[in-house]
Coordinates of C-alpha atoms in Angstrom, one line a residue:
M224 CA -75.6 21.1 -63.6
R225 CA -76.3 24.5 -62.5
S226 CA -80.1 25.5 -62.8
R227 CA -81.3 27.5 -65.5
A228 CA -84.7 28.6 -67.0
T229 CA -84.0 26.2 -69.5
Y230 CA -87.2 25.8 -72.6
V231 CA -87.7 21.7 -72.9
L232 CA -88.6 23.0 -76.3
A233 CA -86.6 20.1 -78.0
T234 CA -86.3 18.3 -75.5
L235 CA -89.8 16.6 -76.7
I236 CA -88.8 16.5 -80.7
G237 CA -88.1 12.9 -80.6
S238 CA -91.4 11.7 -78.7
V239 CA -93.6 14.4 -79.3
A240 CA -93.4 16.9 -81.7
L241 CA -93.8 14.5 -84.8
A242 CA -95.6 11.3 -83.5
F243 CA -98.4 11.7 -86.1
A244 CA -100.6 9.0 -86.1
L245 CA -103.3 7.4 -88.4
T246 CA -104.5 4.0 -88.2
A247 CA -103.4 1.5 -90.8
D248 CA -106.4 1.6 -92.5
G249 CA -105.8 5.5 -92.9
A250 CA -109.3 5.6 -91.3
P251 CA -109.8 8.6 -88.4
A252 CA -108.9 7.8 -85.2
K253 CA -109.8 9.2 -81.6
S254 CA -106.8 11.6 -80.6
K255 CA -105.0 9.9 -77.3
K256 CA -103.9 13.1 -76.2
K257 CA -104.1 16.6 -77.2
P258 CA -101.1 18.4 -77.1
D259 CA -100.2 21.1 -75.1
E260 CA -100.8 24.3 -76.7
H261 CA -97.4 27.0 -77.0
G262 CA -97.3 30.7 -78.1
S263 CA -97.8 31.6 -81.7
D264 CA -94.0 31.6 -83.7
P265 CA -95.1 33.4 -87.4
S266 CA -91.5 33.5 -87.6
A267 CA -90.9 29.8 -88.5
S268 CA -91.0 30.7 -92.1
Y269 CA -87.5 32.0 -91.2
T270 CA -86.1 28.5 -91.6
A271 CA -88.8 26.7 -93.1
S272 CA -89.9 28.1 -96.1
M273 CA -89.4 26.3 -99.7
T274 CA -90.3 28.9 -101.4
T275 CA -90.4 28.3 -105.4
L276 CA -91.1 24.4 -105.0
R277 CA -94.9 26.3 -104.2
Q278 CA -95.4 27.3 -107.1
L279 CA -94.8 23.9 -109.0
K280 CA -98.0 22.1 -110.1
M281 CA -97.8 18.6 -109.1
A282 CA -99.7 15.3 -110.5
L283 CA -101.8 13.6 -107.3
P284 CA -100.8 10.4 -106.9
G285 CA -102.8 7.2 -107.8
R286 CA -105.3 6.3 -105.4
R287 CA -105.1 4.2 -103.4
P288 CA -106.4 1.5 -101.2
N289 CA -108.1 3.8 -97.8
D290 CA -106.3 6.5 -99.3
P291 CA -108.4 9.6 -98.1
V292 CA -109.9 11.5 -101.3
M293 CA -108.6 15.0 -101.9
S294 CA -109.8 16.5 -105.2
V295 CA -107.0 17.9 -107.6
G296 CA -107.5 22.1 -106.1
E297 CA -107.2 20.7 -102.7
W298 CA -103.9 18.5 -103.9
N299 CA -102.3 21.5 -105.5
E300 CA -103.4 23.8 -102.5
A301 CA -101.4 21.2 -99.8
T302 CA -98.8 20.6 -101.9
K303 CA -98.2 24.5 -101.9
I304 CA -99.0 25.0 -98.1
Y305 CA -95.9 21.9 -97.5
F306 CA -93.5 23.8 -99.5
E307 CA -94.0 27.3 -98.1
R308 CA -94.0 26.2 -94.4
C309 CA -92.8 22.3 -93.7
A310 CA -90.2 21.1 -96.5
G311 CA -87.4 23.2 -95.1
C312 CA -87.2 21.3 -91.8
H313 CA -89.4 17.7 -92.9
G314 CA -87.3 18.5 -96.3
V315 CA -89.1 18.1 -99.7
L316 CA -89.5 14.4 -99.7
R317 CA -90.6 14.1 -96.2
K318 CA -87.4 12.6 -95.0
G319 CA -86.5 14.6 -92.0
A320 CA -84.2 16.6 -90.8
T321 CA -84.3 19.1 -88.1
G322 CA -88.4 18.3 -87.5
K323 CA -89.1 14.1 -88.2
A324 CA -89.6 12.2 -91.3
L325 CA -93.5 12.4 -92.2
T326 CA -93.1 9.1 -94.5
T327 CA -96.6 7.4 -94.7
D328 CA -95.2 4.8 -92.9
L329 CA -95.1 7.1 -89.3
T330 CA -97.9 9.4 -90.4
R331 CA -100.9 6.6 -91.0
K332 CA -100.7 4.8 -87.7
N333 CA -102.3 5.7 -85.0
G334 CA -104.8 8.0 -86.5
Y335 CA -106.2 11.1 -88.5
E336 CA -107.7 13.3 -85.5
Y337 CA -103.9 13.1 -83.5
L338 CA -102.0 14.3 -86.6
K339 CA -104.8 17.5 -87.3
N340 CA -103.8 18.2 -83.7
F341 CA -100.4 18.2 -84.0
I342 CA -101.0 20.8 -87.2
T343 CA -103.8 23.1 -85.1
F344 CA -102.1 23.1 -81.5
G345 CA -98.5 22.5 -82.5
S346 CA -96.2 21.5 -79.6
P347 CA -94.0 22.8 -76.9
A348 CA -90.8 21.8 -79.3
G349 CA -90.9 23.9 -81.8
M350 CA -93.8 22.7 -84.2
P351 CA -95.7 25.7 -84.8
N352 CA -99.4 25.9 -83.9
W353 CA -100.9 26.1 -87.5
G354 CA -103.9 26.4 -86.7
T355 CA -104.6 28.4 -83.5
S356 CA -102.6 31.3 -84.4
G357 CA -104.2 31.9 -87.6
E358 CA -101.8 30.4 -90.5
L359 CA -103.9 28.4 -91.6
T360 CA -107.6 27.7 -91.9
K361 CA -109.9 24.9 -90.0
K362 CA -109.9 23.7 -93.8
Q363 CA -106.6 24.0 -94.4
V364 CA -105.8 21.5 -91.8
D365 CA -108.1 19.3 -93.0
V366 CA -106.5 19.4 -96.3
M367 CA -103.1 19.4 -95.2
T368 CA -103.7 16.3 -92.9
R369 CA -104.9 14.3 -95.9
Y370 CA -102.3 15.3 -97.3
L371 CA -100.0 13.7 -95.6
L372 CA -101.5 10.4 -95.4
L373 CA -100.3 10.7 -99.6
E374 CA -97.4 10.1 -100.7
P375 CA -94.9 12.8 -101.1
P376 CA -94.8 14.0 -104.8
A377 CA -90.9 14.4 -106.2
P378 CA -89.9 17.8 -107.6
P379 CA -88.4 18.0 -111.3
E380 CA -85.2 18.3 -111.1
W381 CA -82.8 21.4 -112.0
G382 CA -79.8 20.4 -113.9
M383 CA -76.8 22.0 -115.9
A384 CA -79.0 23.0 -118.7
E385 CA -81.3 25.0 -116.8
M386 CA -78.4 26.7 -114.8
K387 CA -77.1 27.7 -118.1
S388 CA -80.3 28.4 -119.9
S389 CA -81.0 30.9 -116.1
W390 CA -77.8 32.3 -116.3
K391 CA -77.3 35.9 -117.1
L392 CA -74.3 38.4 -117.9
L393 CA -75.7 41.7 -117.9
V394 CA -72.3 43.6 -117.2
K395 CA -69.3 42.3 -119.0
P396 CA -65.9 42.0 -116.8
E397 CA -64.5 44.0 -119.3
D398 CA -67.0 46.9 -119.4
R399 CA -66.8 46.9 -115.6
P400 CA -64.3 50.1 -113.7
K401 CA -61.1 49.4 -113.9
S402 CA -60.9 51.2 -110.1
K403 CA -63.2 51.8 -108.0
A404 CA -66.0 53.9 -108.9
N405 CA -67.9 55.7 -105.7
D406 CA -66.2 57.5 -102.9
W407 CA -68.1 54.7 -100.4
D408 CA -66.5 53.2 -97.6
I409 CA -67.0 49.6 -99.2
E410 CA -65.4 48.2 -96.0
N411 CA -67.7 49.6 -93.9
L412 CA -70.9 48.5 -96.0
M413 CA -73.7 46.8 -94.3
S414 CA -75.7 44.0 -97.0
V415 CA -79.0 43.8 -95.2
T416 CA -81.4 41.0 -96.4
L417 CA -84.9 42.6 -96.9
R418 CA -86.6 39.0 -96.5
D419 CA -90.2 39.1 -97.9
A420 CA -89.2 41.8 -100.7
G421 CA -86.0 39.8 -102.6
K422 CA -84.4 42.6 -102.4
V423 CA -81.2 43.4 -100.3
A424 CA -79.9 46.7 -98.7
L425 CA -76.9 48.6 -99.2
I426 CA -76.5 50.9 -95.8
D427 CA -73.1 52.9 -95.1
G428 CA -72.1 52.0 -91.9
A429 CA -70.8 56.0 -90.7
T430 CA -74.0 58.1 -92.1
Y431 CA -76.2 54.9 -91.7
E432 CA -77.7 56.3 -95.0
I433 CA -79.5 53.4 -97.6
R434 CA -77.3 53.3 -100.1
T435 CA -79.1 51.4 -102.6
V436 CA -81.1 49.2 -102.3
I437 CA -80.5 45.6 -104.8
D438 CA -83.9 43.3 -106.3
T439 CA -82.3 39.4 -105.7
G440 CA -83.4 36.0 -105.1
Y441 CA -86.5 36.2 -102.7
A442 CA -85.5 35.3 -98.6
V443 CA -82.0 36.2 -99.5
H444 CA -80.5 33.8 -97.0
I445 CA -76.9 35.5 -96.6
S446 CA -74.2 37.3 -98.3
R447 CA -70.8 36.4 -98.9
I448 CA -67.6 39.2 -99.9
S449 CA -64.7 38.2 -102.9
A450 CA -61.4 37.6 -101.3
S451 CA -60.6 40.9 -102.9
G452 CA -63.8 42.5 -101.1
R453 CA -64.8 44.2 -104.6
Y454 CA -68.0 40.9 -105.7
L455 CA -70.6 40.8 -103.1
F456 CA -72.6 37.7 -103.7
V457 CA -76.2 36.9 -101.8
I458 CA -78.4 33.7 -102.8
G459 CA -82.3 33.7 -102.1
R460 CA -84.0 30.3 -100.8
D461 CA -85.1 30.3 -104.4
G462 CA -81.9 29.4 -106.0
L463 CA -81.0 32.8 -107.2
V464 CA -77.4 34.2 -106.6
N465 CA -77.2 37.4 -107.7
M466 CA -72.8 38.5 -108.2
I467 CA -73.1 42.8 -107.4
D468 CA -70.1 44.8 -108.3
L469 CA -69.3 47.0 -105.2
W470 CA -66.9 49.2 -106.9
M471 CA -69.3 50.7 -109.2
K472 CA -70.5 54.6 -109.0
V473 CA -74.0 52.9 -108.0
P474 CA -73.4 49.4 -107.1
Q475 CA -75.3 46.8 -109.4
T476 CA -75.6 43.4 -110.3
V477 CA -73.4 41.8 -113.2
A478 CA -74.1 38.5 -113.0
S479 CA -77.0 36.4 -111.9
I480 CA -77.6 32.6 -111.9
K481 CA -80.4 30.3 -110.8
I482 CA -78.9 27.1 -109.3
G483 CA -81.9 25.1 -107.6
M484 CA -85.2 25.1 -107.2
E485 CA -84.4 26.0 -103.1
A486 CA -80.7 27.2 -102.0
R487 CA -78.8 28.4 -98.3
S488 CA -75.5 28.8 -99.3
V489 CA -72.6 30.4 -101.7
E490 CA -69.1 31.3 -101.2
T491 CA -65.7 32.7 -103.1
S492 CA -62.5 30.7 -103.4
K493 CA -60.0 32.3 -100.9
F494 CA -56.7 30.9 -100.5
K495 CA -53.6 32.5 -102.1
G496 CA -53.4 32.3 -105.4
W497 CA -56.8 32.0 -106.2
E498 CA -59.1 34.6 -105.2
D499 CA -62.0 36.0 -106.5
K500 CA -61.5 33.2 -109.2
L501 CA -63.9 30.9 -108.5
V502 CA -67.6 30.9 -106.5
V503 CA -69.5 28.4 -105.2
A504 CA -73.3 27.5 -104.0
G505 CA -75.5 24.9 -102.9
S506 CA -78.9 23.9 -103.1
Y507 CA -81.4 21.9 -100.9
W508 CA -83.6 20.5 -104.1
P509 CA -81.5 19.3 -105.9
P510 CA -79.2 18.4 -103.3
Q511 CA -76.2 19.5 -105.4
Y512 CA -73.6 21.9 -105.4
V513 CA -72.3 23.7 -108.6
I514 CA -69.0 25.6 -108.6
M515 CA -69.2 28.5 -111.0
D516 CA -66.6 31.0 -113.1
G517 CA -65.5 33.8 -110.3
E518 CA -66.0 37.0 -112.6
T519 CA -69.3 35.6 -114.5
L520 CA -71.1 32.8 -112.8
E521 CA -70.9 31.1 -115.7
P522 CA -71.3 27.1 -114.3
K523 CA -68.9 24.9 -114.4
K524 CA -68.9 22.0 -112.3
L525 CA -72.2 20.4 -111.3
V526 CA -72.2 17.8 -108.1
S527 CA -74.8 16.2 -106.9
T528 CA -74.5 15.1 -103.4
R529 CA -77.4 12.0 -102.8
G530 CA -75.9 9.2 -100.8
N531 CA -75.4 7.4 -98.0
T532 CA -75.9 8.0 -94.6
Y533 CA -72.6 8.0 -93.0
D534 CA -74.0 5.7 -89.8
E535 CA -76.5 3.7 -91.0
Q536 CA -75.4 3.8 -94.7
N537 CA -78.4 3.7 -96.1
Y538 CA -79.0 5.6 -99.6
H539 CA -80.6 9.4 -98.7
P540 CA -82.2 11.0 -101.9
E541 CA -82.4 14.3 -100.4
P542 CA -78.7 14.9 -98.5
R543 CA -78.8 18.6 -98.5
V544 CA -76.2 21.4 -98.9
A545 CA -76.1 23.7 -95.6
S546 CA -73.3 25.7 -94.8
I547 CA -70.1 26.6 -97.2
V548 CA -66.8 28.1 -96.2
A549 CA -63.8 28.9 -98.1
S550 CA -60.1 27.1 -96.2
H551 CA -57.5 30.2 -95.5
Y552 CA -55.0 26.6 -95.4
R553 CA -55.9 24.8 -98.8
P554 CA -57.6 25.5 -102.7
E555 CA -61.2 24.3 -101.0
F556 CA -64.6 24.5 -100.4
I557 CA -65.9 22.9 -96.6
I558 CA -69.7 22.1 -98.1
N559 CA -71.6 20.6 -95.3
V560 CA -74.2 17.9 -96.5
K561 CA -76.9 17.9 -93.8
E562 CA -78.7 14.1 -94.3
T563 CA -75.8 11.8 -94.7
G564 CA -73.6 13.9 -91.9
K565 CA -70.4 14.4 -93.9
I566 CA -68.2 17.5 -94.5
L567 CA -66.7 17.1 -97.9
L568 CA -63.3 19.2 -98.7
V569 CA -63.3 20.3 -102.6
D570 CA -60.1 20.6 -103.7
Y571 CA -60.9 23.4 -106.7
T572 CA -57.8 23.2 -108.2
D573 CA -58.9 20.7 -111.0
L574 CA -62.8 20.8 -111.6
K575 CA -61.9 18.0 -114.6
N576 CA -60.2 15.8 -111.7
L577 CA -62.2 16.8 -108.6
K578 CA -60.3 15.4 -105.3
T579 CA -62.9 15.5 -102.7
V580 CA -62.0 14.6 -99.0
E581 CA -65.1 13.0 -97.2
I582 CA -65.2 13.6 -93.8
E583 CA -67.4 10.9 -91.9
A584 CA -69.2 13.7 -89.0
E585 CA -72.4 13.9 -87.9
R586 CA -76.2 14.2 -89.4
F587 CA -78.3 17.6 -89.9
L588 CA -75.0 19.1 -90.4
H589 CA -75.8 23.1 -90.6
D590 CA -74.1 26.0 -89.7
G591 CA -71.0 26.8 -88.4
G592 CA -67.4 28.9 -88.6
F593 CA -63.8 29.0 -87.8
D594 CA -62.0 29.9 -84.8
S595 CA -60.3 32.6 -84.4
T596 CA -56.7 31.1 -86.1
K597 CA -59.0 30.2 -89.1
R598 CA -57.7 26.5 -89.0
Y599 CA -60.1 24.8 -87.4
F600 CA -64.2 25.5 -89.0
L601 CA -66.4 23.8 -86.3
V602 CA -70.1 23.7 -87.3
A603 CA -73.4 22.1 -85.8
A604 CA -75.1 19.8 -86.4
N605 CA -78.2 21.3 -84.4
A606 CA -80.4 18.1 -84.4
R607 CA -78.0 15.6 -83.1
D608 CA -76.9 18.5 -80.0
K609 CA -72.9 18.2 -81.3
V610 CA -70.4 20.5 -83.1
A611 CA -68.0 19.1 -85.0
V612 CA -64.7 20.5 -85.5
V613 CA -62.1 19.6 -89.1
D614 CA -58.6 20.9 -89.2
T615 CA -58.5 22.7 -92.3
K616 CA -54.8 21.7 -92.9
E617 CA -54.8 18.5 -92.0
N618 CA -58.1 17.7 -93.4
K619 CA -59.6 15.7 -90.8
L620 CA -61.9 14.9 -87.8
V621 CA -60.6 16.6 -84.7
G622 CA -63.7 16.6 -82.5
L623 CA -67.5 15.7 -82.5
I624 CA -68.9 17.8 -79.2
E625 CA -72.3 17.4 -77.0
T626 CA -72.7 20.7 -76.6
G627 CA -74.9 20.3 -73.5
G628 CA -77.5 21.9 -74.8
V629 CA -80.2 21.4 -77.0
K630 CA -80.2 22.2 -81.2
P631 CA -76.7 24.5 -81.3
H632 CA -77.7 27.2 -83.8
P633 CA -74.0 29.4 -83.9
G634 CA -74.8 30.7 -87.2
R635 CA -70.5 31.1 -87.7
G636 CA -70.6 31.4 -83.8
A637 CA -68.5 33.7 -81.7
N638 CA -65.0 33.9 -80.8
F639 CA -62.9 35.2 -77.4
E640 CA -60.4 35.1 -75.4
H641 CA -61.7 33.8 -71.9
P642 CA -60.0 35.3 -68.9
V643 CA -59.8 31.4 -67.8
Y644 CA -60.0 29.1 -70.5
G645 CA -58.3 31.5 -73.3
P646 CA -59.5 30.8 -77.0
V647 CA -63.0 29.7 -77.0
W648 CA -65.6 29.4 -80.0
A649 CA -69.4 30.1 -78.7
T650 CA -72.5 28.4 -79.7
S651 CA -76.1 29.4 -78.4
H652 CA -79.2 27.1 -78.9
L653 CA -82.6 26.9 -80.3
G654 CA -84.7 24.6 -78.5
D655 CA -83.6 26.2 -74.7
D656 CA -81.8 28.7 -73.5
S657 CA -77.7 28.2 -73.4
V658 CA -74.7 29.4 -74.6
S659 CA -72.0 26.8 -74.9
L660 CA -67.7 27.7 -74.7
I661 CA -65.9 25.2 -76.6
G662 CA -62.0 25.8 -76.1
T663 CA -60.0 26.4 -79.8
D664 CA -56.4 26.5 -78.4
P665 CA -54.8 23.0 -78.9
E666 CA -51.5 24.0 -78.4
G667 CA -51.9 27.1 -75.7
N668 CA -54.8 25.8 -73.9
S669 CA -54.5 22.0 -74.6
E670 CA -56.6 20.5 -71.3
Y671 CA -59.4 22.6 -72.6
A672 CA -59.2 22.1 -76.5
W673 CA -62.3 20.5 -78.2
K674 CA -64.5 20.2 -74.6
V675 CA -67.2 22.4 -73.5
V676 CA -65.7 24.3 -71.3
D677 CA -68.4 26.0 -69.9
N678 CA -72.1 26.2 -70.7
F679 CA -74.4 29.1 -68.7
P680 CA -77.8 30.8 -69.7
A681 CA -78.6 33.2 -71.9
Q682 CA -82.2 35.3 -71.7
G683 CA -84.1 32.3 -73.5
G684 CA -84.4 29.6 -76.2
G685 CA -84.8 30.4 -79.7
S686 CA -81.6 32.1 -80.6
L687 CA -80.3 31.9 -84.0
F688 CA -77.1 33.9 -83.6
L689 CA -75.2 35.3 -81.3
K690 CA -71.8 37.8 -82.0
T691 CA -68.7 39.8 -80.7
H692 CA -65.5 41.1 -82.4
P693 CA -62.0 41.3 -81.4
K694 CA -62.2 44.7 -80.3
S695 CA -65.3 43.9 -78.3
K696 CA -65.5 42.6 -74.3
H697 CA -69.0 41.7 -75.0
L698 CA -70.8 39.1 -76.6
Y699 CA -74.5 39.2 -77.7
V700 CA -77.1 36.7 -77.7
D701 CA -80.4 37.4 -79.6
A702 CA -83.6 34.9 -79.2
P703 CA -86.2 35.8 -82.2
L704 CA -88.0 32.1 -81.8
N705 CA -89.2 32.4 -78.5
P706 CA -92.5 32.4 -78.0
D707 CA -92.4 34.8 -75.3
P708 CA -92.7 38.7 -76.6
E709 CA -91.0 40.5 -74.5
T710 CA -87.9 38.0 -74.6
S711 CA -87.8 38.3 -78.7
A712 CA -87.7 42.1 -78.7
G713 CA -84.7 42.0 -77.1
V714 CA -80.9 40.4 -76.7
A715 CA -78.6 39.2 -73.8
V716 CA -75.3 41.2 -73.5
F717 CA -72.3 39.2 -71.3
D718 CA -69.4 41.0 -70.0
I719 CA -66.3 38.8 -71.2
S720 CA -64.1 40.4 -69.0
K721 CA -66.0 39.4 -65.7
M722 CA -66.7 35.7 -66.7
T723 CA -64.9 33.7 -64.5
G724 CA -66.0 30.0 -65.4
D725 CA -67.3 29.5 -61.8
K726 CA -68.9 26.3 -62.1
D727 CA -71.3 27.7 -59.5
K728 CA -72.2 30.8 -60.3
D729 CA -73.4 31.8 -64.1
P730 CA -72.3 34.7 -66.0
E731 CA -74.5 37.7 -65.3
F732 CA -76.0 39.3 -68.7
K733 CA -77.5 42.4 -69.2
S734 CA -80.9 42.4 -71.0
L735 CA -81.1 45.0 -73.7
P736 CA -84.9 46.0 -75.0
I737 CA -84.2 47.0 -78.9
A738 CA -87.3 46.8 -80.2
K739 CA -88.5 49.1 -77.3
W740 CA -85.9 51.4 -78.7
A741 CA -86.8 51.0 -82.0
N742 CA -90.2 52.3 -81.1
I743 CA -92.8 49.8 -83.1
G744 CA -96.0 50.3 -82.4
K745 CA -97.9 47.6 -83.9
G746 CA -96.7 44.1 -84.6
Q747 CA -94.9 41.9 -82.4
P748 CA -91.1 42.7 -83.7
R749 CA -88.0 40.5 -83.2
V750 CA -84.6 41.1 -82.8
V751 CA -82.4 38.9 -85.0
Q752 CA -79.2 38.9 -85.8
P753 CA -76.4 40.7 -84.4
E754 CA -73.3 42.5 -86.4
F755 CA -70.4 44.3 -85.8
N756 CA -69.5 47.5 -87.4
K757 CA -66.0 47.0 -89.2
Y758 CA -64.1 48.9 -86.6
G759 CA -66.0 46.8 -84.0
T760 CA -67.4 49.4 -82.3
E761 CA -70.9 49.2 -83.2
V762 CA -73.6 46.4 -82.8
W763 CA -76.5 46.6 -85.6
F764 CA -79.8 44.6 -85.0
S765 CA -82.7 43.7 -87.1
V766 CA -86.2 44.4 -85.7
W767 CA -88.0 41.6 -87.6
N768 CA -91.6 42.5 -88.0
S769 CA -94.1 41.1 -90.5
K770 CA -94.1 42.4 -93.8
D771 CA -96.8 44.8 -93.9
T772 CA -96.0 46.3 -90.2
E773 CA -93.1 48.6 -89.6
S774 CA -89.2 47.1 -89.4
A775 CA -85.9 49.0 -88.1
I776 CA -82.6 48.5 -87.7
V777 CA -81.2 49.4 -84.3
V778 CA -77.6 50.6 -83.5
V779 CA -76.3 50.2 -80.2
D780 CA -72.4 51.4 -78.7
D781 CA -70.4 48.6 -78.4
K782 CA -69.0 50.7 -75.2
T783 CA -72.2 51.8 -73.3
L784 CA -75.0 49.8 -74.3
E785 CA -76.9 52.8 -75.7
V786 CA -79.0 53.1 -78.2
K787 CA -77.0 55.1 -80.6
K788 CA -79.5 55.3 -84.0
V789 CA -82.7 54.0 -85.1
I790 CA -82.6 53.2 -88.8
K791 CA -86.2 53.3 -90.2
D792 CA -87.3 53.7 -94.0
P793 CA -90.0 52.3 -96.0
R794 CA -87.7 50.1 -98.1
L795 CA -86.8 48.1 -95.0
I796 CA -89.2 45.5 -95.1
T797 CA -88.9 42.4 -92.8
P798 CA -85.2 43.4 -92.7
T799 CA -83.6 39.9 -90.9
G800 CA -80.0 39.3 -91.4
K801 CA -76.9 41.5 -91.6
F802 CA -73.7 41.6 -92.9
N803 CA -70.7 43.7 -92.5
V804 CA -68.7 43.8 -95.7
A805 CA -64.8 43.8 -93.8
N806 CA -65.9 41.6 -91.3
T807 CA -67.5 38.9 -93.8
Q808 CA -64.6 39.1 -96.3
G809 CA -62.1 38.7 -93.4
D810 CA -64.1 35.5 -91.3
V811 CA -64.2 37.8 -88.4
Y812 CA -66.5 36.7 -85.8

């Protein structure tokens, strides 16, 4: 292994971060050791919030012997905090995923004080320091400590009746434009998530003008484009799907539906003959996916993902739907089920007699994308440090690859032609500073196919996304969750043409001070998610600050690596994800 400035964040996850402890009788015990302190990470809410469930009033469970005493008010406050801060990683029912399980058989083992310390100080494994960062008061830490000693509440279900009740057809298909009614270059639009505002901004890729801002669900997770390029679909973490017609003079929502209480993914049918016909969305709670009409969002087929884990074959009550993509080789949706470790290839040609291929892969499947041919789908099982590879033409698993890094988090990944290894797909990592390259050409470069051909350091751990473009020679890697302010405020850029594959010499990178270029005076801005314009000539970065401080979008010239434009506007509240219409429509990354 080459030496590298690796963050050992995630190497401790199994043994330290969630070794929460309480005595068997529930009484406070002495803390064995105060956890190591680490930097504040307020951006943990990027992955951890359960934004709708926090509003529910859950019944206080019946008191058992040795249970800590909690008032109804404390219980409601703790439930709200848990769904806001914890459930995204630890699960609604505390069964664990990216974070370890917090069931009472575990939380009662070694002591109240130890648990309280972990909530207060966090750990180097990525558990935020909720107490010392000021996110939670000492009283709230105490309330949360006692809360985790009690059995978790189960939120209500959200079925077809609730979906239909929430469904709104605002503009019928026959009342929409018959042809494009604006002069916008739609293919070069950027759909930008304004996370805490519950909106998306449509920004012109040529003029950098914010063309319009559209109300959506809270904290839009992704934007997806229909196969025709006409419709933009966004899904908030609160489960609200908006269907936006880009042909209108001023694009607006034409249909919406709430598909669950907490959600992440939406996609449209792309196979020839099925363009724009169907939409699918998956939710974290309840664990399920729903297939809808592609013009109206009317729900047609609701499928639960509850079932047995692929490995131990034990029943799991909360297998959440993570990423979803649409196959280019078959009329199928590819649906990743996080907790059970299964990849579902769902044939959407007959919703009445639904046919599904179930592929056993690895648990805690999260995000991923296609290789450059769009035949192979690569998805990260991030808590297991692996990437699964599915052949969408043959409908089978062809690889399960250990990345050599800690917690791969590729976004869609990055495809490029390596000077030595040929076509590769890249992922960065949440838990350390590494970038891993996986060979993706079983015909032309079979000796490298479905193997990690190279692994080298970027500027720091805590990466969420990396990106390149077929017309670019650069690979950009962010690190927004890095505890070091300077690291999280910039990006690493690699020159692909200079990658030699030399095992004794890592590729060099250049650090771009994106937040500094944005000239933001207050807060701790974090740079997240590189995204190219339609032409592959510019790469856009979100400079993501807190809700009450200034944020920005910085545009960099891909050829010169110099700042080209800084977009500032009071409406740019907590910008995070950006999705170019042409690249998203064509799965170009």
